[in-house]
Amino acid sequence: MTVHNLYIFDRNGVCLHYSEWNRKKHAGISREQEYQLMYGMLFSIRSFVNKMSPVDLRDGFLSFQTSKYKLHYYETATGLKIVMNTDLGVGNIRDVLSQIYSTIFVELVVKNPLCNLNEPIQSELFRTKLDSFVRGLPFFSARAG
Amino acid sequence: MSRQTNRGTENKKMNSELFTLTYGALVTQLCKDYENDEDVNKQLDKMGYNIGVRLIEDFLARSNVGRCHDFRETADVIAKVAFKMYLGITPSVTNWSPAGDEFSLILENNPLVDFVELPDNHSSLIYSNLLCGLLRGALEMVQMAIDVKFVQDTLKGDNVTEIRMKFIKRIEENLPAGEE
């Protein structure tokens, strides 16, 4: 099992953070374009899922998978979006994403008054903690992929 | 990692007197800095707003409360969960408007004013106005535009302290400009 990469978007679609671990293939467009493309797709999936659902939704869009990877999606009530791509062997990781939100993002970004909330995160501490958290996940493995 | 990993669930308790007195010192300083009470009210509201937009994230991370589906649910969460968590009190929710878009929070004891006596020359000062900005800022982040104001205040001789909350509109999320 493996973790490919992770995006954090704010409620306005700004990509606050991006990091990658095992990414073999790149999009062939600029990072900025990639973020926009990703956010646009998430936005559409979200409204698609909400409109198409035949019953009332609680959590909305959770994940999708292709033949090669799985995209996990977590959104808070404030509109913060955490997106993690893994391989297909990884199950439901809602609790992992919510932990990234509550123990890393809130503690190191929201509670740091020097971190502006609607621009990309500059904090080195945040990066380090996030990186070591993800590397410590049971389904993180550098050799797989 | 040790410090951060446990923070989510653990509830750090702090002596509320330190908070109350710090707030008092802040208001006192603002009264010195600004000529009239209106400006002090405005500053307190603005500071509260800035706190609110951050505090909401801490609140959501700690409480596991999801999106509210109506204003009544919002009122309940504010009174029973949020006020309890941050101020240690549980205001009562009353005076619903027939349309269900307005309610009051009645605070029996407002911890911000524990040691306060309002001097006569500050009759238009809304001492705890920080709370209004805070509520407004926090709710704005969960897509609710709200009007918040004090309509009764024990500091001004009323029997209770009453904060009136009025729902204005849902803030719609938009696709950022430049995308099709």
PDB file of N, CA, C and O in Angstrom, chain A residues 11-12 36 39-40 43 46 75-78 81 101-103 106-113 115 117 129 132-133, chain B residues 1 3-5 7-8 53-58 60-61 66-67 69 140-143 173-179:
ATOM      1  N   ARG A  11     -11.870  27.146   1.342  1.00  0.00           N
ATOM      2  CA  ARG A  11     -13.250  27.238   0.849  1.00  0.00           C
ATOM      3  C   ARG A  11     -13.354  27.994  -0.469  1.00  0.00           C
ATOM      4  O   ARG A  11     -14.337  27.879  -1.174  1.00  0.00           O
ATOM      5  N   ASN A  12     -12.345  28.786  -0.796  1.00  0.00           N
ATOM      6  CA  ASN A  12     -12.411  29.535  -2.044  1.00  0.00           C
ATOM      7  C   ASN A  12     -11.653  28.867  -3.188  1.00  0.00           C
ATOM      8  O   ASN A  12     -11.498  29.439  -4.253  1.00  0.00           O
ATOM      9  N   GLN A  36      -6.012  23.997  -9.996  1.00  0.00           N
ATOM     10  CA  GLN A  36      -7.295  24.491 -10.499  1.00  0.00           C
ATOM     11  C   GLN A  36      -8.140  23.372 -11.067  1.00  0.00           C
ATOM     12  O   GLN A  36      -9.345  23.285 -10.823  1.00  0.00           O
ATOM     13  N   TYR A  39      -9.391  21.233  -8.187  1.00  0.00           N
ATOM     14  CA  TYR A  39     -10.469  21.863  -7.424  1.00  0.00           C
ATOM     15  C   TYR A  39     -11.766  21.905  -8.232  1.00  0.00           C
ATOM     16  O   TYR A  39     -12.841  21.634  -7.695  1.00  0.00           O
ATOM     17  N   GLY A  40     -11.623  22.210  -9.518  1.00  0.00           N
ATOM     18  CA  GLY A  40     -12.805  22.254 -10.370  1.00  0.00           C
ATOM     19  C   GLY A  40     -13.511  20.913 -10.410  1.00  0.00           C
ATOM     20  O   GLY A  40     -14.739  20.827 -10.324  1.00  0.00           O
ATOM     21  N   PHE A  43     -15.221  20.249  -7.046  1.00  0.00           N
ATOM     22  CA  PHE A  43     -16.415  21.090  -6.943  1.00  0.00           C
ATOM     23  C   PHE A  43     -17.562  20.475  -7.733  1.00  0.00           C
ATOM     24  O   PHE A  43     -18.689  20.385  -7.240  1.00  0.00           O
ATOM     25  N   ARG A  46     -18.819  17.184  -6.182  1.00  0.00           N
ATOM     26  CA  ARG A  46     -19.617  17.470  -4.999  1.00  0.00           C
ATOM     27  C   ARG A  46     -21.042  17.832  -5.367  1.00  0.00           C
ATOM     28  O   ARG A  46     -21.998  17.309  -4.802  1.00  0.00           O
ATOM     29  N   GLU A  75     -14.196  16.957   3.813  1.00  0.00           N
ATOM     30  CA  GLU A  75     -14.516  18.387   3.839  1.00  0.00           C
ATOM     31  C   GLU A  75     -15.100  18.766   5.185  1.00  0.00           C
ATOM     32  O   GLU A  75     -15.964  18.085   5.716  1.00  0.00           O
ATOM     33  N   THR A  76     -14.621  19.880   5.753  1.00  0.00           N
ATOM     34  CA  THR A  76     -15.164  20.328   7.033  1.00  0.00           C
ATOM     35  C   THR A  76     -16.328  21.285   6.777  1.00  0.00           C
ATOM     36  O   THR A  76     -16.529  21.747   5.660  1.00  0.00           O
ATOM     37  N   ALA A  77     -17.059  21.601   7.840  1.00  0.00           N
ATOM     38  CA  ALA A  77     -18.207  22.512   7.706  1.00  0.00           C
ATOM     39  C   ALA A  77     -17.753  23.901   7.264  1.00  0.00           C
ATOM     40  O   ALA A  77     -18.536  24.672   6.720  1.00  0.00           O
ATOM     41  N   THR A  78     -16.487  24.230   7.500  1.00  0.00           N
ATOM     42  CA  THR A  78     -15.986  25.532   7.067  1.00  0.00           C
ATOM     43  C   THR A  78     -15.517  25.510   5.615  1.00  0.00           C
ATOM     44  O   THR A  78     -15.033  26.504   5.112  1.00  0.00           O
ATOM     45  N   LYS A  81     -10.923  21.527   2.466  1.00  0.00           N
ATOM     46  CA  LYS A  81     -10.975  20.232   1.792  1.00  0.00           C
ATOM     47  C   LYS A  81      -9.613  19.560   1.823  1.00  0.00           C
ATOM     48  O   LYS A  81      -8.621  20.159   1.445  1.00  0.00           O
ATOM     49  N   TYR A 101      -6.734  17.248   9.836  1.00  0.00           N
ATOM     50  CA  TYR A 101      -7.401  18.525  10.063  1.00  0.00           C
ATOM     51  C   TYR A 101      -7.253  18.978  11.514  1.00  0.00           C
ATOM     52  O   TYR A 101      -6.748  20.065  11.787  1.00  0.00           O
ATOM     53  N   SER A 102      -7.665  18.107  12.459  1.00  0.00           N
ATOM     54  CA  SER A 102      -7.775  18.593  13.837  1.00  0.00           C
ATOM     55  C   SER A 102      -6.444  18.648  14.565  1.00  0.00           C
ATOM     56  O   SER A 102      -6.239  19.537  15.394  1.00  0.00           O
ATOM     57  N   THR A 103      -5.521  17.733  14.285  1.00  0.00           N
ATOM     58  CA  THR A 103      -4.291  17.777  15.077  1.00  0.00           C
ATOM     59  C   THR A 103      -3.136  18.467  14.356  1.00  0.00           C
ATOM     60  O   THR A 103      -2.173  18.843  14.998  1.00  0.00           O
ATOM     61  N   VAL A 106      -5.407  22.550  12.291  1.00  0.00           N
ATOM     62  CA  VAL A 106      -5.939  23.486  13.290  1.00  0.00           C
ATOM     63  C   VAL A 106      -4.852  23.906  14.276  1.00  0.00           C
ATOM     64  O   VAL A 106      -4.679  25.089  14.582  1.00  0.00           O
ATOM     65  N   GLU A 107      -4.074  22.937  14.755  1.00  0.00           N
ATOM     66  CA  GLU A 107      -3.067  23.251  15.776  1.00  0.00           C
ATOM     67  C   GLU A 107      -1.932  24.117  15.238  1.00  0.00           C
ATOM     68  O   GLU A 107      -1.448  25.006  15.925  1.00  0.00           O
ATOM     69  N   LEU A 108      -1.486  23.845  14.015  1.00  0.00           N
ATOM     70  CA  LEU A 108      -0.267  24.504  13.546  1.00  0.00           C
ATOM     71  C   LEU A 108      -0.515  25.635  12.551  1.00  0.00           C
ATOM     72  O   LEU A 108       0.368  26.445  12.302  1.00  0.00           O
ATOM     73  N   VAL A 109      -1.699  25.696  11.983  1.00  0.00           N
ATOM     74  CA  VAL A 109      -1.982  26.780  11.043  1.00  0.00           C
ATOM     75  C   VAL A 109      -2.993  27.756  11.633  1.00  0.00           C
ATOM     76  O   VAL A 109      -2.727  28.941  11.787  1.00  0.00           O
ATOM     77  N   VAL A 110      -4.162  27.220  12.008  1.00  0.00           N
ATOM     78  CA  VAL A 110      -5.213  28.097  12.536  1.00  0.00           C
ATOM     79  C   VAL A 110      -4.758  28.785  13.825  1.00  0.00           C
ATOM     80  O   VAL A 110      -5.023  29.961  14.046  1.00  0.00           O
ATOM     81  N   LYS A 111      -4.052  28.040  14.672  1.00  0.00           N
ATOM     82  CA  LYS A 111      -3.643  28.623  15.949  1.00  0.00           C
ATOM     83  C   LYS A 111      -2.332  29.397  15.849  1.00  0.00           C
ATOM     84  O   LYS A 111      -1.833  29.890  16.850  1.00  0.00           O
ATOM     85  N   ASN A 112      -1.784  29.474  14.677  1.00  0.00           N
ATOM     86  CA  ASN A 112      -0.602  30.299  14.473  1.00  0.00           C
ATOM     87  C   ASN A 112      -1.040  31.621  13.843  1.00  0.00           C
ATOM     88  O   ASN A 112      -1.356  31.668  12.660  1.00  0.00           O
ATOM     89  N   PRO A 113      -1.071  32.687  14.644  1.00  0.00           N
ATOM     90  CA  PRO A 113      -1.603  33.955  14.126  1.00  0.00           C
ATOM     91  C   PRO A 113      -0.792  34.505  12.951  1.00  0.00           C
ATOM     92  O   PRO A 113      -1.281  35.345  12.198  1.00  0.00           O
ATOM     93  N   CYS A 115       0.131  32.735  10.440  1.00  0.00           N
ATOM     94  CA  CYS A 115      -0.297  32.054   9.215  1.00  0.00           C
ATOM     95  C   CYS A 115      -1.572  32.705   8.697  1.00  0.00           C
ATOM     96  O   CYS A 115      -2.611  32.663   9.357  1.00  0.00           O
ATOM     97  N   LEU A 117      -4.861  32.812   6.723  1.00  0.00           N
ATOM     98  CA  LEU A 117      -5.705  31.645   6.489  1.00  0.00           C
ATOM     99  C   LEU A 117      -6.107  31.424   5.035  1.00  0.00           C
ATOM    100  O   LEU A 117      -6.607  30.372   4.702  1.00  0.00           O
ATOM    101  N   LYS A 129       5.550  18.277  10.378  1.00  0.00           N
ATOM    102  CA  LYS A 129       4.629  17.437  11.140  1.00  0.00           C
ATOM    103  C   LYS A 129       3.741  16.625  10.204  1.00  0.00           C
ATOM    104  O   LYS A 129       3.499  15.447  10.449  1.00  0.00           O
ATOM    105  N   SER A 132       5.777  13.788   8.659  1.00  0.00           N
ATOM    106  CA  SER A 132       6.074  12.655   9.533  1.00  0.00           C
ATOM    107  C   SER A 132       4.788  11.921   9.911  1.00  0.00           C
ATOM    108  O   SER A 132       4.804  10.703  10.094  1.00  0.00           O
ATOM    109  N   PHE A 133       3.677  12.648   9.991  1.00  0.00           N
ATOM    110  CA  PHE A 133       2.402  11.985  10.263  1.00  0.00           C
ATOM    111  C   PHE A 133       2.059  11.008   9.133  1.00  0.00           C
ATOM    112  O   PHE A 133       1.712   9.851   9.371  1.00  0.00           O
TER     113      PHE A 133
ATOM    114  N   MET B   1       5.876  14.720  17.836  1.00  0.00           N
ATOM    115  CA  MET B   1       4.469  14.578  17.493  1.00  0.00           C
ATOM    116  C   MET B   1       3.623  14.544  18.762  1.00  0.00           C
ATOM    117  O   MET B   1       2.446  14.809  18.734  1.00  0.00           O
ATOM    118  N   ARG B   3       2.974  16.220  21.449  1.00  0.00           N
ATOM    119  CA  ARG B   3       2.118  17.298  21.924  1.00  0.00           C
ATOM    120  C   ARG B   3       0.861  17.423  21.069  1.00  0.00           C
ATOM    121  O   ARG B   3      -0.244  17.484  21.583  1.00  0.00           O
ATOM    122  N   GLN B   4       1.072  17.434  19.761  1.00  0.00           N
ATOM    123  CA  GLN B   4      -0.059  17.684  18.878  1.00  0.00           C
ATOM    124  C   GLN B   4      -1.047  16.528  18.800  1.00  0.00           C
ATOM    125  O   GLN B   4      -2.227  16.746  18.663  1.00  0.00           O
ATOM    126  N   THR B   5      -0.543  15.307  18.875  1.00  0.00           N
ATOM    127  CA  THR B   5      -1.450  14.189  18.630  1.00  0.00           C
ATOM    128  C   THR B   5      -2.574  14.107  19.652  1.00  0.00           C
ATOM    129  O   THR B   5      -3.666  13.681  19.330  1.00  0.00           O
ATOM    130  N   ARG B   7      -3.901  16.607  21.376  1.00  0.00           N
ATOM    131  CA  ARG B   7      -4.642  17.849  21.635  1.00  0.00           C
ATOM    132  C   ARG B   7      -6.111  17.804  21.245  1.00  0.00           C
ATOM    133  O   ARG B   7      -6.930  18.433  21.872  1.00  0.00           O
ATOM    134  N   GLY B   8      -6.437  17.053  20.205  1.00  0.00           N
ATOM    135  CA  GLY B   8      -7.795  17.069  19.683  1.00  0.00           C
ATOM    136  C   GLY B   8      -8.861  16.786  20.728  1.00  0.00           C
ATOM    137  O   GLY B   8      -9.875  17.480  20.784  1.00  0.00           O
ATOM    138  N   VAL B  53     -13.320  33.675  13.241  1.00  0.00           N
ATOM    139  CA  VAL B  53     -13.015  32.925  12.019  1.00  0.00           C
ATOM    140  C   VAL B  53     -11.954  31.845  12.265  1.00  0.00           C
ATOM    141  O   VAL B  53     -11.881  30.873  11.534  1.00  0.00           O
ATOM    142  N   ARG B  54     -11.173  32.005  13.314  1.00  0.00           N
ATOM    143  CA  ARG B  54     -10.206  30.952  13.657  1.00  0.00           C
ATOM    144  C   ARG B  54     -10.789  29.978  14.663  1.00  0.00           C
ATOM    145  O   ARG B  54     -10.570  28.768  14.583  1.00  0.00           O
ATOM    146  N   LEU B  55     -11.529  30.534  15.626  1.00  0.00           N
ATOM    147  CA  LEU B  55     -12.069  29.693  16.686  1.00  0.00           C
ATOM    148  C   LEU B  55     -12.991  28.609  16.129  1.00  0.00           C
ATOM    149  O   LEU B  55     -13.036  27.499  16.654  1.00  0.00           O
ATOM    150  N   ILE B  56     -13.715  28.924  15.064  1.00  0.00           N
ATOM    151  CA  ILE B  56     -14.647  27.948  14.499  1.00  0.00           C
ATOM    152  C   ILE B  56     -13.915  26.666  14.094  1.00  0.00           C
ATOM    153  O   ILE B  56     -14.417  25.565  14.271  1.00  0.00           O
ATOM    154  N   GLU B  57     -12.699  26.803  13.588  1.00  0.00           N
ATOM    155  CA  GLU B  57     -11.949  25.620  13.171  1.00  0.00           C
ATOM    156  C   GLU B  57     -11.602  24.761  14.391  1.00  0.00           C
ATOM    157  O   GLU B  57     -11.723  23.538  14.364  1.00  0.00           O
ATOM    158  N   ASP B  58     -11.178  25.424  15.453  1.00  0.00           N
ATOM    159  CA  ASP B  58     -10.864  24.705  16.679  1.00  0.00           C
ATOM    160  C   ASP B  58     -12.113  24.010  17.204  1.00  0.00           C
ATOM    161  O   ASP B  58     -12.082  22.858  17.617  1.00  0.00           O
ATOM    162  N   LEU B  60     -14.835  23.036  15.520  1.00  0.00           N
ATOM    163  CA  LEU B  60     -15.230  21.888  14.693  1.00  0.00           C
ATOM    164  C   LEU B  60     -14.302  20.701  14.910  1.00  0.00           C
ATOM    165  O   LEU B  60     -14.729  19.555  14.950  1.00  0.00           O
ATOM    166  N   ALA B  61     -13.017  21.000  15.063  1.00  0.00           N
ATOM    167  CA  ALA B  61     -12.054  19.921  15.254  1.00  0.00           C
ATOM    168  C   ALA B  61     -12.278  19.212  16.586  1.00  0.00           C
ATOM    169  O   ALA B  61     -12.090  18.013  16.703  1.00  0.00           O
ATOM    170  N   GLY B  66     -21.094  18.319  12.863  1.00  0.00           N
ATOM    171  CA  GLY B  66     -21.068  18.480  11.412  1.00  0.00           C
ATOM    172  C   GLY B  66     -21.805  19.731  10.986  1.00  0.00           C
ATOM    173  O   GLY B  66     -21.960  20.666  11.764  1.00  0.00           O
ATOM    174  N   ARG B  67     -22.261  19.753   9.739  1.00  0.00           N
ATOM    175  CA  ARG B  67     -23.031  20.894   9.254  1.00  0.00           C
ATOM    176  C   ARG B  67     -24.404  20.923   9.893  1.00  0.00           C
ATOM    177  O   ARG B  67     -25.050  19.892  10.010  1.00  0.00           O
ATOM    178  N   HIS B  69     -28.353  21.716   9.839  1.00  0.00           N
ATOM    179  CA  HIS B  69     -29.316  21.749   8.748  1.00  0.00           C
ATOM    180  C   HIS B  69     -30.349  22.841   8.906  1.00  0.00           C
ATOM    181  O   HIS B  69     -31.015  23.219   7.966  1.00  0.00           O
ATOM    182  N   GLU B 140     -20.056  32.964   9.933  1.00  0.00           N
ATOM    183  CA  GLU B 140     -19.796  33.298   8.533  1.00  0.00           C
ATOM    184  C   GLU B 140     -18.950  32.203   7.873  1.00  0.00           C
ATOM    185  O   GLU B 140     -19.110  31.897   6.689  1.00  0.00           O
ATOM    186  N   MET B 141     -18.057  31.606   8.641  1.00  0.00           N
ATOM    187  CA  MET B 141     -17.204  30.559   8.097  1.00  0.00           C
ATOM    188  C   MET B 141     -17.968  29.273   7.804  1.00  0.00           C
ATOM    189  O   MET B 141     -17.494  28.411   7.085  1.00  0.00           O
ATOM    190  N   VAL B 142     -19.135  29.108   8.420  1.00  0.00           N
ATOM    191  CA  VAL B 142     -19.960  27.947   8.061  1.00  0.00           C
ATOM    192  C   VAL B 142     -21.159  28.397   7.219  1.00  0.00           C
ATOM    193  O   VAL B 142     -22.260  27.865   7.318  1.00  0.00           O
ATOM    194  N   GLN B 143     -20.884  29.394   6.387  1.00  0.00           N
ATOM    195  CA  GLN B 143     -21.835  29.860   5.359  1.00  0.00           C
ATOM    196  C   GLN B 143     -23.123  30.479   5.884  1.00  0.00           C
ATOM    197  O   GLN B 143     -24.146  30.412   5.234  1.00  0.00           O
ATOM    198  N   GLU B 173     -21.497  29.027  -1.931  1.00  0.00           N
ATOM    199  CA  GLU B 173     -20.127  28.791  -2.353  1.00  0.00           C
ATOM    200  C   GLU B 173     -20.032  28.936  -3.857  1.00  0.00           C
ATOM    201  O   GLU B 173     -20.867  28.424  -4.594  1.00  0.00           O
ATOM    202  N   ASN B 174     -19.032  29.612  -4.305  1.00  0.00           N
ATOM    203  CA  ASN B 174     -18.889  29.808  -5.738  1.00  0.00           C
ATOM    204  C   ASN B 174     -17.614  29.183  -6.259  1.00  0.00           C
ATOM    205  O   ASN B 174     -16.620  29.086  -5.544  1.00  0.00           O
ATOM    206  N   LEU B 175     -17.667  28.787  -7.497  1.00  0.00           N
ATOM    207  CA  LEU B 175     -16.456  28.338  -8.159  1.00  0.00           C
ATOM    208  C   LEU B 175     -15.573  29.564  -8.360  1.00  0.00           C
ATOM    209  O   LEU B 175     -16.058  30.608  -8.764  1.00  0.00           O
ATOM    210  N   PRO B 176     -14.299  29.455  -8.032  1.00  0.00           N
ATOM    211  CA  PRO B 176     -13.455  30.635  -8.190  1.00  0.00           C
ATOM    212  C   PRO B 176     -13.432  31.137  -9.630  1.00  0.00           C
ATOM    213  O   PRO B 176     -13.605  30.350 -10.558  1.00  0.00           O
ATOM    214  N   ALA B 177     -13.227  32.414  -9.765  1.00  0.00           N
ATOM    215  CA  ALA B 177     -13.227  33.009 -11.096  1.00  0.00           C
ATOM    216  C   ALA B 177     -12.123  32.405 -11.950  1.00  0.00           C
ATOM    217  O   ALA B 177     -11.101  31.954 -11.439  1.00  0.00           O
ATOM    218  N   GLY B 178     -12.325  32.398 -13.246  1.00  0.00           N
ATOM    219  CA  GLY B 178     -11.287  31.896 -14.131  1.00  0.00           C
ATOM    220  C   GLY B 178     -11.383  30.410 -14.387  1.00  0.00           C
ATOM    221  O   GLY B 178     -10.497  29.816 -14.967  1.00  0.00           O
ATOM    222  N   GLU B 179     -12.463  29.775 -13.922  1.00  0.00           N
ATOM    223  CA  GLU B 179     -12.640  28.361 -14.210  1.00  0.00           C
ATOM    224  C   GLU B 179     -13.966  28.157 -14.907  1.00  0.00           C
ATOM    225  O   GLU B 179     -14.945  28.806 -14.593  1.00  0.00           O
TER     226      GLU B 179
END
